[in-house]
PDB file of C-alpha atoms in Angstrom:
ATOM      1  CA  MET A   1      25.215  46.570 -18.855  1.00  0.00           C
ATOM      2  CA  LYS A   2      26.035  43.471 -20.787  1.00  0.00           C
ATOM      3  CA  ARG A   3      26.117  43.046 -24.532  1.00  0.00           C
ATOM      4  CA  ARG A   4      22.971  43.157 -26.640  1.00  0.00           C
ATOM      5  CA  THR A   5      23.197  43.228 -30.425  1.00  0.00           C
ATOM      6  CA  ILE A   6      20.357  44.012 -32.828  1.00  0.00           C
ATOM      7  CA  ILE A   7      20.170  41.201 -35.371  1.00  0.00           C
ATOM      8  CA  ALA A   8      17.369  42.266 -37.691  1.00  0.00           C
ATOM      9  CA  ALA A   9      14.643  44.883 -37.985  1.00  0.00           C
ATOM     10  CA  SER A  10      12.489  42.882 -40.369  1.00  0.00           C
ATOM     11  CA  ALA A  11      13.252  39.275 -39.477  1.00  0.00           C
ATOM     12  CA  PHE A  12       9.617  38.387 -38.967  1.00  0.00           C
ATOM     13  CA  ALA A  13       8.848  39.124 -42.620  1.00  0.00           C
ATOM     14  CA  LEU A  14      11.322  36.524 -43.889  1.00  0.00           C
ATOM     15  CA  ALA A  15       9.083  33.571 -43.115  1.00  0.00           C
ATOM     16  CA  ALA A  16       6.447  34.976 -45.449  1.00  0.00           C
ATOM     17  CA  SER A  17       8.756  35.312 -48.458  1.00  0.00           C
ATOM     18  CA  ALA A  18       7.841  33.600 -51.725  1.00  0.00           C
ATOM     19  CA  GLY A  19      10.966  31.440 -51.622  1.00  0.00           C
ATOM     20  CA  ALA A  20      10.153  30.160 -48.166  1.00  0.00           C
ATOM     21  CA  LEU A  21       6.614  29.258 -49.172  1.00  0.00           C
ATOM     22  CA  ALA A  22       7.760  27.509 -52.334  1.00  0.00           C
ATOM     23  CA  ALA A  23      10.017  25.207 -50.334  1.00  0.00           C
ATOM     24  CA  ILE A  24       7.227  23.899 -48.133  1.00  0.00           C
ATOM     25  CA  GLY A  25       6.256  20.350 -49.022  1.00  0.00           C
ATOM     26  CA  SER A  26       8.934  19.903 -51.703  1.00  0.00           C
ATOM     27  CA  TYR A  27      10.178  16.740 -49.992  1.00  0.00           C
ATOM     28  CA  GLY A  28       6.766  15.157 -49.555  1.00  0.00           C
ATOM     29  CA  GLU A  29       5.307  13.799 -46.337  1.00  0.00           C
ATOM     30  CA  PRO A  30       7.905  12.892 -43.668  1.00  0.00           C
ATOM     31  CA  LYS A  31       7.983   9.110 -43.305  1.00  0.00           C
ATOM     32  CA  PHE A  32       8.470   9.286 -39.538  1.00  0.00           C
ATOM     33  CA  ALA A  33       5.292  11.253 -38.865  1.00  0.00           C
ATOM     34  CA  ARG A  34       2.723   9.766 -36.502  1.00  0.00           C
ATOM     35  CA  ASN A  35      -0.472  11.364 -35.305  1.00  0.00           C
ATOM     36  CA  VAL A  36      -1.035  11.060 -31.576  1.00  0.00           C
ATOM     37  CA  PHE A  37      -4.436  12.226 -30.451  1.00  0.00           C
ATOM     38  CA  ALA A  38      -5.453  13.273 -26.978  1.00  0.00           C
ATOM     39  CA  ARG A  39      -8.316  15.437 -25.788  1.00  0.00           C
ATOM     40  CA  ILE A  40      -7.103  17.573 -22.928  1.00  0.00           C
ATOM     41  CA  PHE A  41     -10.354  17.311 -20.973  1.00  0.00           C
ATOM     42  CA  THR A  42     -11.456  13.683 -21.428  1.00  0.00           C
ATOM     43  CA  ASP A  43      -8.175  11.840 -22.117  1.00  0.00           C
ATOM     44  CA  LEU A  44      -5.750  13.863 -20.001  1.00  0.00           C
ATOM     45  CA  ASN A  45      -8.273  15.042 -17.415  1.00  0.00           C
ATOM     46  CA  PHE A  46      -7.109  18.626 -17.487  1.00  0.00           C
ATOM     47  CA  PRO A  47      -9.458  20.935 -15.552  1.00  0.00           C
ATOM     48  CA  PRO A  48     -12.442  22.372 -17.441  1.00  0.00           C
ATOM     49  CA  SER A  49     -10.915  25.809 -16.772  1.00  0.00           C
ATOM     50  CA  THR A  50      -8.091  24.994 -19.225  1.00  0.00           C
ATOM     51  CA  MET A  51      -8.519  27.211 -22.274  1.00  0.00           C
ATOM     52  CA  SER A  52      -5.407  26.380 -24.287  1.00  0.00           C
ATOM     53  CA  ILE A  53      -1.849  25.053 -24.151  1.00  0.00           C
ATOM     54  CA  SER A  54       0.684  27.894 -24.180  1.00  0.00           C
ATOM     55  CA  LYS A  55       4.018  26.000 -24.322  1.00  0.00           C
ATOM     56  CA  ILE A  56       5.177  22.384 -24.484  1.00  0.00           C
ATOM     57  CA  GLY A  57       8.460  20.782 -23.393  1.00  0.00           C
ATOM     58  CA  SER A  58      10.006  17.412 -22.531  1.00  0.00           C
ATOM     59  CA  ASP A  59      12.355  16.261 -19.774  1.00  0.00           C
ATOM     60  CA  SER A  60      15.216  13.744 -19.785  1.00  0.00           C
ATOM     61  CA  ALA A  61      12.784  10.910 -18.989  1.00  0.00           C
ATOM     62  CA  ASN A  62      10.756  11.751 -22.126  1.00  0.00           C
ATOM     63  CA  ASN A  63       7.784  13.025 -20.210  1.00  0.00           C
ATOM     64  CA  ILE A  64       5.884  15.717 -22.098  1.00  0.00           C
ATOM     65  CA  TRP A  65       4.930  18.829 -20.136  1.00  0.00           C
ATOM     66  CA  PHE A  66       2.332  21.485 -20.888  1.00  0.00           C
ATOM     67  CA  SER A  67       1.977  24.980 -19.512  1.00  0.00           C
ATOM     68  CA  THR A  68      -1.643  25.965 -19.979  1.00  0.00           C
ATOM     69  CA  GLU A  69      -3.883  28.997 -19.929  1.00  0.00           C
ATOM     70  CA  GLY A  70      -6.212  28.446 -16.999  1.00  0.00           C
ATOM     71  CA  GLY A  71      -5.230  24.895 -16.031  1.00  0.00           C
ATOM     72  CA  GLY A  72      -1.801  25.126 -14.442  1.00  0.00           C
ATOM     73  CA  LEU A  73       1.062  22.804 -15.405  1.00  0.00           C
ATOM     74  CA  GLY A  74       0.366  19.299 -16.716  1.00  0.00           C
ATOM     75  CA  ALA A  75       2.514  16.354 -17.759  1.00  0.00           C
ATOM     76  CA  VAL A  76       1.931  13.168 -19.766  1.00  0.00           C
ATOM     77  CA  LYS A  77       3.822  10.103 -20.973  1.00  0.00           C
ATOM     78  CA  LEU A  78       3.885   8.958 -24.578  1.00  0.00           C
ATOM     79  CA  SER A  79       2.932   5.281 -24.639  1.00  0.00           C
ATOM     80  CA  GLY A  80       2.693   3.745 -28.095  1.00  0.00           C
ATOM     81  CA  ASP A  81       0.189   5.863 -29.989  1.00  0.00           C
ATOM     82  CA  ASN A  82      -1.388   7.304 -26.854  1.00  0.00           C
ATOM     83  CA  LEU A  83      -0.697  10.057 -24.363  1.00  0.00           C
ATOM     84  CA  ALA A  84      -1.238   8.854 -20.799  1.00  0.00           C
ATOM     85  CA  LYS A  85      -1.549  11.151 -17.806  1.00  0.00           C
ATOM     86  CA  LEU A  86       1.668  11.062 -15.788  1.00  0.00           C
ATOM     87  CA  SER A  87       0.281  11.508 -12.302  1.00  0.00           C
ATOM     88  CA  ALA A  88      -2.983  12.035 -10.480  1.00  0.00           C
ATOM     89  CA  GLY A  89      -1.289  15.037  -8.878  1.00  0.00           C
ATOM     90  CA  PHE A  90      -1.291  17.014 -12.124  1.00  0.00           C
ATOM     91  CA  PRO A  91      -1.810  19.799 -12.934  1.00  0.00           C
ATOM     92  CA  ILE A  92       0.613  20.506 -10.119  1.00  0.00           C
ATOM     93  CA  ASN A  93      -0.588  24.053  -9.607  1.00  0.00           C
ATOM     94  CA  LYS A  94      -3.856  22.531  -8.379  1.00  0.00           C
ATOM     95  CA  ALA A  95      -2.290  19.933  -6.084  1.00  0.00           C
ATOM     96  CA  ASN A  96      -2.251  20.559  -2.341  1.00  0.00           C
ATOM     97  CA  TYR A  97      -0.469  23.900  -2.313  1.00  0.00           C
ATOM     98  CA  SER A  98      -1.668  27.025  -0.595  1.00  0.00           C
ATOM     99  CA  ALA A  99      -2.610  29.977  -2.771  1.00  0.00           C
ATOM    100  CA  SER A 100       0.372  31.967  -1.466  1.00  0.00           C
ATOM    101  CA  PHE A 101       2.774  29.221  -2.548  1.00  0.00           C
ATOM    102  CA  LYS A 102       1.851  28.828  -6.186  1.00  0.00           C
ATOM    103  CA  LEU A 103       1.697  30.951  -9.287  1.00  0.00           C
ATOM    104  CA  SER A 104      -1.434  31.737 -11.205  1.00  0.00           C
ATOM    105  CA  ASP A 105      -2.960  28.897 -13.230  1.00  0.00           C
ATOM    106  CA  TYR A 106      -2.335  30.996 -16.352  1.00  0.00           C
ATOM    107  CA  LEU A 107       1.110  29.720 -17.287  1.00  0.00           C
ATOM    108  CA  SER A 108       3.259  30.876 -20.190  1.00  0.00           C
ATOM    109  CA  ALA A 109       6.276  28.533 -20.491  1.00  0.00           C
ATOM    110  CA  VAL A 110       8.132  25.511 -19.078  1.00  0.00           C
ATOM    111  CA  VAL A 111      11.808  24.488 -19.460  1.00  0.00           C
ATOM    112  CA  PHE A 112      14.197  21.991 -17.846  1.00  0.00           C
ATOM    113  CA  ALA A 113      17.679  22.500 -16.410  1.00  0.00           C
ATOM    114  CA  ARG A 114      20.362  20.842 -14.307  1.00  0.00           C
ATOM    115  CA  PHE A 115      20.452  22.576 -10.946  1.00  0.00           C
ATOM    116  CA  GLY A 116      22.050  21.436  -7.695  1.00  0.00           C
ATOM    117  CA  ASN A 117      22.952  18.039  -9.229  1.00  0.00           C
ATOM    118  CA  GLU A 118      19.292  17.358  -9.980  1.00  0.00           C
ATOM    119  CA  ASN A 119      17.015  17.922 -12.952  1.00  0.00           C
ATOM    120  CA  TYR A 120      14.447  20.638 -12.297  1.00  0.00           C
ATOM    121  CA  PHE A 121      11.635  22.247 -14.233  1.00  0.00           C
ATOM    122  CA  PHE A 122      11.014  25.997 -14.279  1.00  0.00           C
ATOM    123  CA  PHE A 123       7.658  27.437 -15.287  1.00  0.00           C
ATOM    124  CA  SER A 124       6.272  30.934 -15.559  1.00  0.00           C
ATOM    125  CA  SER A 125       3.100  32.997 -15.580  1.00  0.00           C
ATOM    126  CA  ASP A 126       2.133  36.145 -17.464  1.00  0.00           C
ATOM    127  CA  ASP A 127      -1.202  36.571 -15.722  1.00  0.00           C
ATOM    128  CA  THR A 128      -1.993  40.272 -15.396  1.00  0.00           C
ATOM    129  CA  ALA A 129      -4.575  39.521 -12.695  1.00  0.00           C
ATOM    130  CA  GLY A 130      -1.865  38.666 -10.151  1.00  0.00           C
ATOM    131  CA  ASN A 131       0.562  35.917  -9.059  1.00  0.00           C
ATOM    132  CA  ALA A 132       2.668  36.247 -12.196  1.00  0.00           C
ATOM    133  CA  GLY A 133       6.350  35.344 -12.154  1.00  0.00           C
ATOM    134  CA  LEU A 134       8.576  32.269 -12.040  1.00  0.00           C
ATOM    135  CA  GLN A 135       8.440  29.011 -10.078  1.00  0.00           C
ATOM    136  CA  TRP A 136      10.500  25.816 -10.047  1.00  0.00           C
ATOM    137  CA  GLY A 137      10.503  22.283  -8.758  1.00  0.00           C
ATOM    138  CA  ARG A 138      11.470  18.639  -9.305  1.00  0.00           C
ATOM    139  CA  PHE A 139       9.420  15.620 -10.293  1.00  0.00           C
ATOM    140  CA  THR A 140      10.291  12.149  -8.999  1.00  0.00           C
ATOM    141  CA  ASP A 141       7.421  10.054  -7.685  1.00  0.00           C
ATOM    142  CA  ARG A 142       5.777  13.269  -6.573  1.00  0.00           C
ATOM    143  CA  VAL A 143       6.095  16.964  -7.295  1.00  0.00           C
ATOM    144  CA  ASP A 144       8.670  18.812  -5.206  1.00  0.00           C
ATOM    145  CA  LEU A 145       7.497  22.375  -5.805  1.00  0.00           C
ATOM    146  CA  LYS A 146       9.663  25.234  -4.539  1.00  0.00           C
ATOM    147  CA  ASP A 147       8.769  28.776  -3.544  1.00  0.00           C
ATOM    148  CA  PRO A 148       8.156  31.257  -6.380  1.00  0.00           C
ATOM    149  CA  LEU A 149      11.183  33.259  -7.509  1.00  0.00           C
ATOM    150  CA  PHE A 150      10.579  36.992  -7.310  1.00  0.00           C
ATOM    151  CA  LEU A 151      12.703  38.590 -10.007  1.00  0.00           C
ATOM    152  CA  ASP A 152      14.942  41.209  -8.384  1.00  0.00           C
ATOM    153  CA  GLY A 153      12.664  40.964  -5.368  1.00  0.00           C
ATOM    154  CA  VAL A 154       9.665  42.257  -7.322  1.00  0.00           C
ATOM    155  CA  SER A 155       6.553  40.091  -7.377  1.00  0.00           C
ATOM    156  CA  ASP A 156       4.080  39.912 -10.253  1.00  0.00           C
ATOM    157  CA  VAL A 157       6.614  40.525 -13.036  1.00  0.00           C
ATOM    158  CA  LEU A 158       4.922  39.111 -16.140  1.00  0.00           C
ATOM    159  CA  VAL A 159       7.068  36.334 -17.669  1.00  0.00           C
ATOM    160  CA  TYR A 160       6.202  35.501 -21.283  1.00  0.00           C
ATOM    161  CA  ASP A 161       8.832  32.871 -22.143  1.00  0.00           C
ATOM    162  CA  LEU A 162      11.784  30.900 -20.735  1.00  0.00           C
ATOM    163  CA  ALA A 163      14.993  29.409 -22.142  1.00  0.00           C
ATOM    164  CA  THR A 164      17.994  27.642 -20.608  1.00  0.00           C
ATOM    165  CA  ASP A 165      21.401  26.361 -21.670  1.00  0.00           C
ATOM    166  CA  GLY A 166      20.739  23.325 -19.473  1.00  0.00           C
ATOM    167  CA  SER A 167      23.121  23.883 -16.589  1.00  0.00           C
ATOM    168  CA  LYS A 168      24.252  27.476 -16.061  1.00  0.00           C
ATOM    169  CA  HIS A 169      21.769  30.100 -17.224  1.00  0.00           C
ATOM    170  CA  LEU A 170      18.012  30.429 -17.148  1.00  0.00           C
ATOM    171  CA  TRP A 171      16.651  33.355 -19.163  1.00  0.00           C
ATOM    172  CA  ALA A 172      13.224  34.816 -18.462  1.00  0.00           C
ATOM    173  CA  ALA A 173      11.606  36.986 -21.139  1.00  0.00           C
ATOM    174  CA  THR A 174       9.500  39.505 -19.250  1.00  0.00           C
ATOM    175  CA  GLU A 175       7.612  42.773 -19.471  1.00  0.00           C
ATOM    176  CA  LYS A 176      10.721  44.515 -18.086  1.00  0.00           C
ATOM    177  CA  GLY A 177      13.385  42.896 -20.285  1.00  0.00           C
ATOM    178  CA  VAL A 178      15.421  39.673 -20.025  1.00  0.00           C
ATOM    179  CA  TYR A 179      16.380  38.370 -16.591  1.00  0.00           C
ATOM    180  CA  ASP A 180      19.479  36.146 -16.430  1.00  0.00           C
ATOM    181  CA  ILE A 181      19.112  33.637 -13.576  1.00  0.00           C
ATOM    182  CA  ASP A 182      22.214  31.830 -12.313  1.00  0.00           C
ATOM    183  CA  LEU A 183      21.869  28.054 -11.948  1.00  0.00           C
ATOM    184  CA  ALA A 184      25.565  27.347 -11.326  1.00  0.00           C
ATOM    185  CA  ALA A 185      25.821  28.427  -7.689  1.00  0.00           C
ATOM    186  CA  GLU A 186      23.879  25.380  -6.402  1.00  0.00           C
ATOM    187  CA  GLU A 187      21.844  27.623  -4.162  1.00  0.00           C
ATOM    188  CA  ILE A 188      18.338  28.962  -4.599  1.00  0.00           C
ATOM    189  CA  PRO A 189      18.356  30.425  -8.144  1.00  0.00           C
ATOM    190  CA  GLN A 190      18.624  34.193  -8.180  1.00  0.00           C
ATOM    191  CA  ALA A 191      18.313  36.767 -10.926  1.00  0.00           C
ATOM    192  CA  THR A 192      21.588  38.534 -11.650  1.00  0.00           C
ATOM    193  CA  LYS A 193      22.093  41.929 -10.034  1.00  0.00           C
ATOM    194  CA  GLU A 194      22.339  43.616 -13.445  1.00  0.00           C
ATOM    195  CA  SER A 195      19.096  42.198 -14.759  1.00  0.00           C
ATOM    196  CA  PRO A 196      16.861  42.790 -16.474  1.00  0.00           C
ATOM    197  CA  HIS A 197      18.847  43.272 -19.670  1.00  0.00           C
ATOM    198  CA  THR A 198      17.192  45.940 -21.800  1.00  0.00           C
ATOM    199  CA  TYR A 199      17.945  47.847 -24.958  1.00  0.00           C
ATOM    200  CA  GLN A 200      18.757  51.371 -23.803  1.00  0.00           C
ATOM    201  CA  GLY A 201      17.608  53.070 -26.996  1.00  0.00           C
ATOM    202  CA  TYR A 202      13.933  52.452 -26.294  1.00  0.00           C
ATOM    203  CA  SER A 203      11.360  53.142 -23.640  1.00  0.00           C
ATOM    204  CA  GLY A 204      10.469  50.559 -21.023  1.00  0.00           C
ATOM    205  CA  ALA A 205       7.387  49.406 -22.909  1.00  0.00           C
ATOM    206  CA  ALA A 206       9.465  48.696 -26.028  1.00  0.00           C
ATOM    207  CA  ASN A 207      11.630  46.369 -23.937  1.00  0.00           C
ATOM    208  CA  GLU A 208       8.779  43.933 -23.345  1.00  0.00           C
ATOM    209  CA  VAL A 209      10.302  40.625 -24.477  1.00  0.00           C
ATOM    210  CA  GLY A 210       7.879  38.128 -25.987  1.00  0.00           C
ATOM    211  CA  GLY A 211      10.117  35.137 -26.755  1.00  0.00           C
ATOM    212  CA  ILE A 212      13.632  33.838 -26.131  1.00  0.00           C
ATOM    213  CA  ILE A 213      15.766  30.848 -27.214  1.00  0.00           C
ATOM    214  CA  ASP A 214      19.155  29.487 -26.144  1.00  0.00           C
ATOM    215  CA  VAL A 215      21.893  29.743 -28.803  1.00  0.00           C
ATOM    216  CA  SER A 216      24.822  28.461 -26.721  1.00  0.00           C
ATOM    217  CA  SER A 217      25.320  25.416 -28.940  1.00  0.00           C
ATOM    218  CA  LEU A 218      25.581  27.688 -31.992  1.00  0.00           C
ATOM    219  CA  THR A 219      27.941  30.312 -30.579  1.00  0.00           C
ATOM    220  CA  GLY A 220      30.076  28.152 -28.285  1.00  0.00           C
ATOM    221  CA  THR A 221      29.460  30.514 -25.359  1.00  0.00           C
ATOM    222  CA  PRO A 222      26.384  31.108 -23.186  1.00  0.00           C
ATOM    223  CA  GLY A 223      23.942  33.292 -25.058  1.00  0.00           C
ATOM    224  CA  ALA A 224      20.350  33.809 -26.100  1.00  0.00           C
ATOM    225  CA  VAL A 225      18.375  35.416 -28.905  1.00  0.00           C
ATOM    226  CA  TYR A 226      15.154  37.201 -28.041  1.00  0.00           C
ATOM    227  CA  HIS A 227      12.538  39.373 -29.710  1.00  0.00           C
ATOM    228  CA  THR A 228      10.550  42.312 -28.431  1.00  0.00           C
ATOM    229  CA  ARG A 229       6.849  41.960 -27.773  1.00  0.00           C
ATOM    230  CA  PHE A 230       4.273  43.756 -29.889  1.00  0.00           C
ATOM    231  CA  ASN A 231       2.786  46.830 -28.271  1.00  0.00           C
ATOM    232  CA  SER A 232       0.196  48.679 -30.362  1.00  0.00           C
ATOM    233  CA  SER A 233       1.007  51.979 -28.663  1.00  0.00           C
ATOM    234  CA  ILE A 234       4.669  51.861 -29.729  1.00  0.00           C
ATOM    235  CA  GLY A 235       5.529  51.988 -33.412  1.00  0.00           C
ATOM    236  CA  ASN A 236       8.842  50.133 -33.282  1.00  0.00           C
ATOM    237  CA  SER A 237       7.900  47.310 -30.936  1.00  0.00           C
ATOM    238  CA  ALA A 238       8.053  43.633 -32.005  1.00  0.00           C
ATOM    239  CA  LYS A 239      10.377  44.461 -34.907  1.00  0.00           C
ATOM    240  CA  TYR A 240      13.746  43.538 -33.455  1.00  0.00           C
ATOM    241  CA  LEU A 241      15.756  40.447 -32.606  1.00  0.00           C
ATOM    242  CA  PHE A 242      18.543  40.825 -30.063  1.00  0.00           C
ATOM    243  CA  TYR A 243      21.541  38.682 -29.198  1.00  0.00           C
ATOM    244  CA  LEU A 244      22.442  38.545 -25.497  1.00  0.00           C
ATOM    245  CA  ASN A 245      25.896  37.353 -24.426  1.00  0.00           C
ATOM    246  CA  PRO A 246      25.907  37.449 -20.607  1.00  0.00           C
ATOM    247  CA  GLU A 247      29.612  36.540 -20.424  1.00  0.00           C
ATOM    248  CA  ASN A 248      30.727  39.607 -22.394  1.00  0.00           C
ATOM    249  CA  THR A 249      30.874  42.611 -20.080  1.00  0.00           C
ATOM    250  CA  PRO A 250      32.114  46.077 -21.122  1.00  0.00           C
TER     251      PRO A 250
END
């Protein structure tokens, strides 16, 4: 099993400290701020089934992408002070794909990475009703959507968040731990044989990972920081941050 290091047991309380609150607003309003308004139903034409936006990201062409709860994956362009819908084919999870080919419309995250000499997007679902997991594709003048990736061959693994170092690793934060997906082989992405990475001192439920970020630019080597997901039935869940260095094997 590869290296995981506990960073803090009470990190989530730091943001609520008096010092942190006192610093807010001490520099005044940022001069670069602009308000860009868009209504997801009327302006962006997202489906009425869309309940909320779960994650937001942007690609190298400065398109803005949304993973949504109930509406699939959408994308828009920023034009002046307005958000314009990128394509009539969005949300792509609604566009001309059979039900067996696409994930649930309840999506949890979207990220972008260099894979096979092309820029691809990867998006995920944490829908407990079925068709959860990870899917990927490419956007040029149309959506090139690829088959879902079944993590370790298991379908319907709930994926709560995604992170990538841009060219080598894709990390999926899931109900079973962190899956490390190799993007360097220039083949169909596959989860590593030793995934998911879990903390051995806790039960499986305590290894539910709610969020993950790439820290490769900070450490100089591929790595990620993730936190456990809150589970009301487990007293120590959602209290820990972990550092994962996939290059450091025992």
